[in-house]
């Protein structure tokens, strides 16, 4: 899709230069709330890769599109961006349809009648909660996360929860 709202280069450009607050390379912090992973470059990339492997990358793409939309400075393009997000992620049979209940979809569609920076807040919150309660717990148990943790901890993670414990000799 040529006019895809979130091509991989656009996703990386936005996620790493506009959203991320810190370089936070400490993988041990990632066992805390999902927000700790999403707010650091390495964590975001690892979680996005995990979602890609699980065929549920649309969730992080939608969440990221909403973050980008909320921070948009060009109010003239706001309505166009809103409809692009709706068409790509929320509309029934959308190319990257996210898992939202009918009521949330309807509320979001109605919000688009008068577009504001917050028109996707409810839908975004539901997808965030879905990622947090479902995908994130699997991510923390995944081989991908365990490998990153082992690299960070020098192979000394014995807890399985992300804390580096030095082995005693």
XYZ file of C-alpha atoms in Angstrom:
169
model
C 0.000 0.000 0.000
C 1.828 3.103 -1.277
C 0.162 5.593 1.034
C 0.437 3.347 4.064
C 0.341 5.548 7.139
C 3.065 3.602 8.868
C 5.670 2.331 6.471
C 8.561 0.806 8.353
C 10.760 3.854 7.771
C 7.998 6.171 8.976
C 7.431 3.964 12.008
C 11.105 3.983 12.926
C 11.467 7.716 12.313
C 8.495 8.541 14.498
C 9.013 6.001 17.204
C 12.645 6.771 17.752
C 12.737 10.529 17.271
C 9.337 11.726 18.451
C 7.976 9.360 21.064
C 10.895 7.893 22.926
C 11.876 9.733 26.063
C 15.118 7.987 26.924
C 17.673 5.650 25.412
C 17.146 3.264 28.408
C 19.260 0.306 27.466
C 18.627 -1.462 30.791
C 16.541 -4.478 29.834
C 15.901 -5.252 33.486
C 13.529 -2.274 33.598
C 11.365 -3.891 30.937
C 9.800 -6.298 33.407
C 7.974 -3.327 34.857
C 4.939 -1.791 33.102
C 4.628 -1.981 29.336
C 5.269 1.752 29.275
C 8.895 1.097 30.283
C 9.423 -0.916 27.082
C 7.551 1.502 24.840
C 9.493 4.483 26.138
C 12.940 3.234 25.195
C 14.388 2.662 21.756
C 15.744 -0.838 22.281
C 12.664 -2.005 24.174
C 10.261 -0.638 21.595
C 12.179 -2.325 18.769
C 12.323 -5.658 20.631
C 8.605 -5.610 21.486
C 7.688 -4.592 17.939
C 9.792 -7.459 16.593
C 8.082 -9.865 19.000
C 4.640 -8.681 17.843
C 5.744 -9.114 14.234
C 6.714 -12.716 15.000
C 3.294 -13.253 16.611
C 1.508 -11.691 13.624
C 0.009 -8.942 15.796
C 2.188 -5.995 14.816
C -0.930 -4.007 13.903
C -1.478 -3.333 17.611
C 1.800 -1.481 18.117
C 1.424 0.234 14.746
C -2.028 1.496 15.704
C -0.840 2.617 19.132
C 2.086 4.427 17.527
C -0.131 6.036 14.874
C -2.340 7.372 17.687
C 0.696 8.779 19.513
C 1.830 10.449 16.305
C -1.664 11.761 15.632
C -2.055 13.186 19.136
C 1.226 15.079 18.768
C 0.412 16.424 15.284
C 1.044 20.131 15.000
C -0.585 20.633 11.625
C -4.279 21.016 12.408
C -4.995 21.392 8.700
C -3.985 17.782 8.059
C -5.550 16.397 11.232
C -8.813 15.266 9.652
C -7.034 13.539 6.776
C -4.682 11.741 9.194
C -7.627 10.710 11.383
C -9.463 9.110 8.499
C -6.284 7.365 7.329
C -5.880 5.806 10.778
C -9.546 4.813 10.863
C -9.389 3.259 7.375
C -6.163 1.388 8.067
C -6.843 0.080 11.578
C -10.441 0.433 12.786
C -12.862 0.065 9.909
C -14.300 -3.430 9.495
C -12.036 -5.476 7.205
C -9.297 -2.825 7.362
C -5.891 -3.944 6.075
C -4.484 -3.907 9.630
C -7.697 -4.125 11.621
C -7.097 -4.093 15.363
C -9.230 -6.082 17.772
C -11.785 -3.571 19.075
C -15.333 -4.214 20.185
C -18.215 -2.808 18.153
C -19.025 -0.111 20.712
C -15.465 1.271 20.723
C -15.379 1.282 16.926
C -18.665 3.170 16.822
C -17.579 5.741 19.422
C -14.348 6.295 17.502
C -16.201 6.674 14.196
C -18.505 9.254 15.803
C -15.471 11.085 17.195
C -14.323 11.574 13.612
C -17.330 13.798 12.916
C -15.434 16.523 14.775
C -11.788 15.546 14.715
C -9.694 16.472 17.735
C -6.290 15.274 18.936
C -8.082 12.954 21.365
C -10.546 11.227 19.034
C -8.660 7.905 19.215
C -8.006 7.909 22.970
C -10.560 5.229 23.868
C -9.513 2.875 21.064
C -5.839 3.438 21.786
C -6.333 2.715 25.479
C -8.141 -0.543 24.673
C -5.325 -1.693 22.383
C -2.709 -0.668 24.950
C -4.563 -2.699 27.604
C -4.757 -5.658 25.222
C -1.019 -5.494 24.550
C -0.268 -5.079 28.247
C -2.450 -7.960 29.445
C -1.769 -10.369 26.601
C 1.244 -9.787 24.357
C 3.513 -8.191 26.936
C 3.382 -11.108 29.363
C 4.241 -13.483 26.506
C 7.053 -11.140 25.430
C 8.587 -11.293 28.913
C 8.562 -15.103 28.738
C 9.812 -15.250 25.148
C 13.185 -16.512 23.991
C 13.731 -13.101 22.362
C 13.430 -11.283 25.683
C 15.435 -13.911 27.550
C 18.281 -13.556 25.016
C 18.292 -9.765 25.387
C 18.249 -10.121 29.138
C 21.109 -12.613 29.104
C 23.196 -10.247 26.960
C 22.480 -7.358 29.305
C 23.157 -9.358 32.440
C 26.171 -11.166 31.058
C 24.360 -14.485 31.385
C 23.776 -13.986 35.124
C 19.982 -13.778 35.144
C 18.790 -16.644 37.269
C 15.425 -15.261 38.293
C 13.602 -15.338 34.949
C 12.099 -11.981 35.913
C 14.762 -9.696 34.520
C 16.930 -8.985 37.534
C 20.619 -9.548 37.085
C 21.847 -11.644 39.932
C 25.584 -12.165 40.134
C 26.410 -15.774 40.695
C 28.439 -16.327 43.799
C 31.590 -18.374 43.483
